[in-house]
Coordinates of C-alpha atoms in Angstrom, one line a residue:
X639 CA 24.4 14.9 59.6
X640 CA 21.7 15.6 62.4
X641 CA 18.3 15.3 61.0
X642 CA 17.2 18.7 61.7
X643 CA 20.1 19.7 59.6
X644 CA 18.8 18.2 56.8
X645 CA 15.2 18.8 57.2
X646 CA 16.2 22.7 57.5
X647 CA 18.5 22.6 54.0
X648 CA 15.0 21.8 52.3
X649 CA 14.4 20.1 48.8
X650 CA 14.3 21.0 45.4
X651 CA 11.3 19.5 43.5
X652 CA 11.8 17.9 40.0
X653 CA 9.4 17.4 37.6
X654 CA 9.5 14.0 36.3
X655 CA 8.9 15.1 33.2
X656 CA 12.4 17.0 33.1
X657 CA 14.2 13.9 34.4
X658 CA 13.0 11.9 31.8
X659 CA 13.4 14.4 28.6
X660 CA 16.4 16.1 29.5
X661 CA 19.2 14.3 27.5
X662 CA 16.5 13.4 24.4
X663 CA 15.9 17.8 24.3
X664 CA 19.7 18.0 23.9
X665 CA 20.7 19.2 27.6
X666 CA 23.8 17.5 28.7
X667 CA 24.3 16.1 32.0
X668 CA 26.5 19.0 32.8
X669 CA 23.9 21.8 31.7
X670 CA 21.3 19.7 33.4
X671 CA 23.1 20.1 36.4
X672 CA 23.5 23.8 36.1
X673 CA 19.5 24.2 35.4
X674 CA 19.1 22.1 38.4
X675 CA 21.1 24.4 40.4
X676 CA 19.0 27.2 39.4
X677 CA 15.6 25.9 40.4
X678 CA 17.0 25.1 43.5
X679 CA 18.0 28.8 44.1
X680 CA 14.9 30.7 42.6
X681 CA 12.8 27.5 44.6
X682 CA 14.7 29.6 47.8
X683 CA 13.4 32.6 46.2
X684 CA 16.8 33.8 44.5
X685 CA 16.2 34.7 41.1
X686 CA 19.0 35.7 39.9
X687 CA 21.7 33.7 42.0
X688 CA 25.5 34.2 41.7
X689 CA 26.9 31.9 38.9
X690 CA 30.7 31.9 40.8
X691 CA 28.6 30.3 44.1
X692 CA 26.8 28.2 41.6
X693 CA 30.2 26.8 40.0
X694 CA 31.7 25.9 43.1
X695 CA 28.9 23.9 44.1
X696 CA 29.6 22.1 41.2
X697 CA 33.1 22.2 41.0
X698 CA 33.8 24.3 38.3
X699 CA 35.6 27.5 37.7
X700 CA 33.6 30.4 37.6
X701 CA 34.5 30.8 33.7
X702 CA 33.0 27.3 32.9
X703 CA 29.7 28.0 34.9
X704 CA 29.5 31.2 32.8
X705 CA 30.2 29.0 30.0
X706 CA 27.1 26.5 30.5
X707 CA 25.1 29.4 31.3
X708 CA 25.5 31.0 28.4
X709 CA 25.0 27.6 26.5
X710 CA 21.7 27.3 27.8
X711 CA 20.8 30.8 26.9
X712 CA 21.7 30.3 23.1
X713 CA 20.0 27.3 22.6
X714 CA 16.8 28.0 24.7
X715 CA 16.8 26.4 27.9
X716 CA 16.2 29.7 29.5
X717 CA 15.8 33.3 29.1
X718 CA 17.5 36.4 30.7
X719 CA 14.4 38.2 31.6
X720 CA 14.5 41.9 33.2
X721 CA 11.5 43.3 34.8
X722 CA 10.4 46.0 38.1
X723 CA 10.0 44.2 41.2
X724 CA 7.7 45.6 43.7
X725 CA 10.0 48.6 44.8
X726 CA 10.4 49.8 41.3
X727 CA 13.4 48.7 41.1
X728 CA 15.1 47.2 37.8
X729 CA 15.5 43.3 38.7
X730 CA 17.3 40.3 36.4
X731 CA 15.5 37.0 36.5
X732 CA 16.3 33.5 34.5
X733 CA 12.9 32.1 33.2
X734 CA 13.4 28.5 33.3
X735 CA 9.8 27.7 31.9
X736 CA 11.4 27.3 28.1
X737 CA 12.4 23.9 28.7
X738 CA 9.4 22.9 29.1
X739 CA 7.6 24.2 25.7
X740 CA 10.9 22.3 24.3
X741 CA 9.6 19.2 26.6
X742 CA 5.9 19.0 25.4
X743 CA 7.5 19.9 21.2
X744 CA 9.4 16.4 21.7
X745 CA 6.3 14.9 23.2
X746 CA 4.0 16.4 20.2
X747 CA 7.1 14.8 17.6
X748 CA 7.1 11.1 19.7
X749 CA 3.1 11.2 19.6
X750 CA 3.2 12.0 15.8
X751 CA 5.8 9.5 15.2
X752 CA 3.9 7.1 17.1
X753 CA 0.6 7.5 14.6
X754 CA 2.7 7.6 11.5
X755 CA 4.5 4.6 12.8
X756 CA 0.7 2.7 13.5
X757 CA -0.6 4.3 10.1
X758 CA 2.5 2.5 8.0
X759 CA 1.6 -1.0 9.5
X760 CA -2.1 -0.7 9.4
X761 CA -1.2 -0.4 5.6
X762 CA 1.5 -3.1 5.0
X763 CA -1.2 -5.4 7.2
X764 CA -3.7 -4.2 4.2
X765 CA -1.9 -5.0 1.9
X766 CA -0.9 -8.3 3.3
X767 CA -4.8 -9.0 3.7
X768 CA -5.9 -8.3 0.4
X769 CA -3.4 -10.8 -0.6
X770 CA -4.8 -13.2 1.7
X771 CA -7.9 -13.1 0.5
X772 CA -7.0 -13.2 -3.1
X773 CA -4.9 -16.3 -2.7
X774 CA -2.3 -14.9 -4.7
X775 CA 0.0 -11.4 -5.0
X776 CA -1.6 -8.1 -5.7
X777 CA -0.5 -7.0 -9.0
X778 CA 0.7 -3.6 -9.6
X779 CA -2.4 -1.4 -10.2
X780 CA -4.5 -3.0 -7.5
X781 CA -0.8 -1.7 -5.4
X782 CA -2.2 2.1 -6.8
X783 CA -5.8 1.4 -6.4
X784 CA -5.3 0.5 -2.6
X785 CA -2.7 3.9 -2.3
X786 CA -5.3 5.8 -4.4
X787 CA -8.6 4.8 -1.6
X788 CA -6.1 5.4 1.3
X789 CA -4.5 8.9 0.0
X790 CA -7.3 10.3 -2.7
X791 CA -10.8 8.9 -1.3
X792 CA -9.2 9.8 2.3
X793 CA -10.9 5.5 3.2
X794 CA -9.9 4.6 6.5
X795 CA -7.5 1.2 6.3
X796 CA -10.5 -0.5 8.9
X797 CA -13.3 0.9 6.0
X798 CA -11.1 -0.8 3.7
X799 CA -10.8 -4.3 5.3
X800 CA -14.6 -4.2 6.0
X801 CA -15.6 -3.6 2.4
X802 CA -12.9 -6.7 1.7
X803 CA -15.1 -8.5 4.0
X804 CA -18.1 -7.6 2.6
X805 CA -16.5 -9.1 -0.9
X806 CA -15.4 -12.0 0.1
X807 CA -18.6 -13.1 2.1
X808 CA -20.7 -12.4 -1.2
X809 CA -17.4 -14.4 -2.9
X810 CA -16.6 -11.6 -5.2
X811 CA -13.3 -10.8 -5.5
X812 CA -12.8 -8.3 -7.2
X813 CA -11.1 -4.7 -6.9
X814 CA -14.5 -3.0 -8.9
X815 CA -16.6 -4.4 -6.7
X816 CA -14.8 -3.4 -3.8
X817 CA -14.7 0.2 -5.3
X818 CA -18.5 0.1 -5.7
X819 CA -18.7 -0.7 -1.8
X820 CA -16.5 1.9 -0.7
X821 CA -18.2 4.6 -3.0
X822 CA -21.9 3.3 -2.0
X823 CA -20.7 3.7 1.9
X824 CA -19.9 7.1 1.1
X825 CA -23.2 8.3 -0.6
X826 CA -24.8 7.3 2.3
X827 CA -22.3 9.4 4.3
X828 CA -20.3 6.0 6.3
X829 CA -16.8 7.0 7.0
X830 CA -16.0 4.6 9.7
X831 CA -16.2 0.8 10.6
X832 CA -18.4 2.1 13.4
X833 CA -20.8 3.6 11.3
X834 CA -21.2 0.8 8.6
X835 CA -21.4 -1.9 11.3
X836 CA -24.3 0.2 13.3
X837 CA -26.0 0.4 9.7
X838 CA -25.7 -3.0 9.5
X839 CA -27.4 -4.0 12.8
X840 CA -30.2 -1.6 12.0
X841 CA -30.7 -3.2 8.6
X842 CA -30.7 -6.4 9.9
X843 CA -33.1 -5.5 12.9
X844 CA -35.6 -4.1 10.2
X845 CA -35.7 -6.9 8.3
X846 CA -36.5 -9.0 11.1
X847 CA -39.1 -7.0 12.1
X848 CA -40.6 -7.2 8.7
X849 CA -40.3 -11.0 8.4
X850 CA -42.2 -11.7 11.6
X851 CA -45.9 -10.3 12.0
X852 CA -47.1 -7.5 14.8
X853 CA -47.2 -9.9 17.9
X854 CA -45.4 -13.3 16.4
X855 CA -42.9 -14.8 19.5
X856 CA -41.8 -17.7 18.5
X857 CA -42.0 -20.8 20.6
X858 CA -38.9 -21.6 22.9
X859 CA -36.4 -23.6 21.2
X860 CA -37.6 -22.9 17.7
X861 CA -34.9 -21.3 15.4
X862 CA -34.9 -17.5 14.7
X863 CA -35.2 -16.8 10.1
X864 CA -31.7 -16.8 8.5
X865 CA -30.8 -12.9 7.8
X866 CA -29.8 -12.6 4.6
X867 CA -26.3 -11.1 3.6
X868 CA -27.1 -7.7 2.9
X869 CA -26.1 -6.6 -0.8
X870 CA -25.3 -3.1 -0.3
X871 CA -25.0 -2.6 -4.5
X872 CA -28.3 -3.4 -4.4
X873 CA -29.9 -1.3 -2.2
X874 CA -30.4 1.9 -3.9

């Protein structure tokens, strides 16, 4: 073939998107094919093409290209879609734009898989943490307390492991304790890690500001005051 043969037969432009999400929105290779065929002929400007022209490009009878069109009518490919063109007259068009809103539901479903997917192993790696901490196996009821914080109390997992932190740094291991954390962080309106941890810094600036008097530097090389673990039960 001459190249100015096949620069003048054009190209039909794909979206990516369709390549890769065909077969997992339930289009077979076949009706694929077909839709293909389509966009080629409306991307020539031939809405409404002749399906027996269509079927012998791709080697079908003109009952089995019927067939596959029909197919992708019922199960909402496309849509048969009559309007006026510019003459007035009455003018049949296939809108091939359903696909698509199928496309971006299987995307919405994978993205919301994905979370639920990240949300179950954040939870077994709670689980697995606590236990870590404890040096031994959670018993059945701390199982419930942990559900009850995550599905009840609406604590984010990270709010959680903090608050276990918090415990274990003041050596108290204990689920009431922990409770008393999590339910002092809410008073104070702390939802997230983020907001707890900036709380912390600004605690722990104050008190360093307090400990050292209005123009104190300290001499190079001398060691900054300790700052106290910060006993959130005790602060109210």
């Amino acid at each position: 073939m001459e190249l100015a043969t096949y620069l003048a037969s054009g190209q039909t432009i794909v979206s990516n998107l369709l390549l890769t999400y065909y077969h997992k929105i339930g289009l077979s290779s076949e009706e694929f094919l077909l839709y293909l065929q389509l966009l080629n002929y409306q991307q020539q400007g031939k809405e409404f093409p002749d399906l027996r022209e269509i079927s012998q490009n791709m080697g079908l009878s003109s009952e089995e290209g019927f067939a596959l069109v029909e197919s992708l009518l019922n199960q909402r490919f496309i849509r048969l879609v009559t309007y006026q063109n510019s003459e007035g007259k009455t003018t049949d068009s296939y809108d091939l734009s359903p696909v698509f809103q199928l496309i971006e539901e299987r995307i919405k479903a994978e993205k919301h898989q994905d979370q639920v997917t990240e949300e179950r192993l954040k939870i077994s790696q709670l689980y697995q943490l606590f236990e870590q901490e404890f040096a031994r196996p959670l018993s059945p009821m701390e199982f419930e307390t942990i559900q009850c914080w995550l599905e009840e109390d609406q604590y984010m997992p990270d709010l959680i492991v903090l608050a276990l932190k918090e415990a274990s740094l003041n050596q108290v291991y204990n689920f009431k304790y922990i409770d008393r954390i999590l339910l002092n962080w809410e008073r104070k309106n702390l939802r997230t890690k983020e907001q707890v941890i900036a709380e912390q810094k600004k605690r722990k600036k104050a008190i360093q500001t307090k400990e050292e008097p209005t123009g104190y530097a300290p001499k190079e090389g001398t060691p900054r005051a300790e700052v106290p673990l910060y006993n959130w039960l005790e602060s109210d």
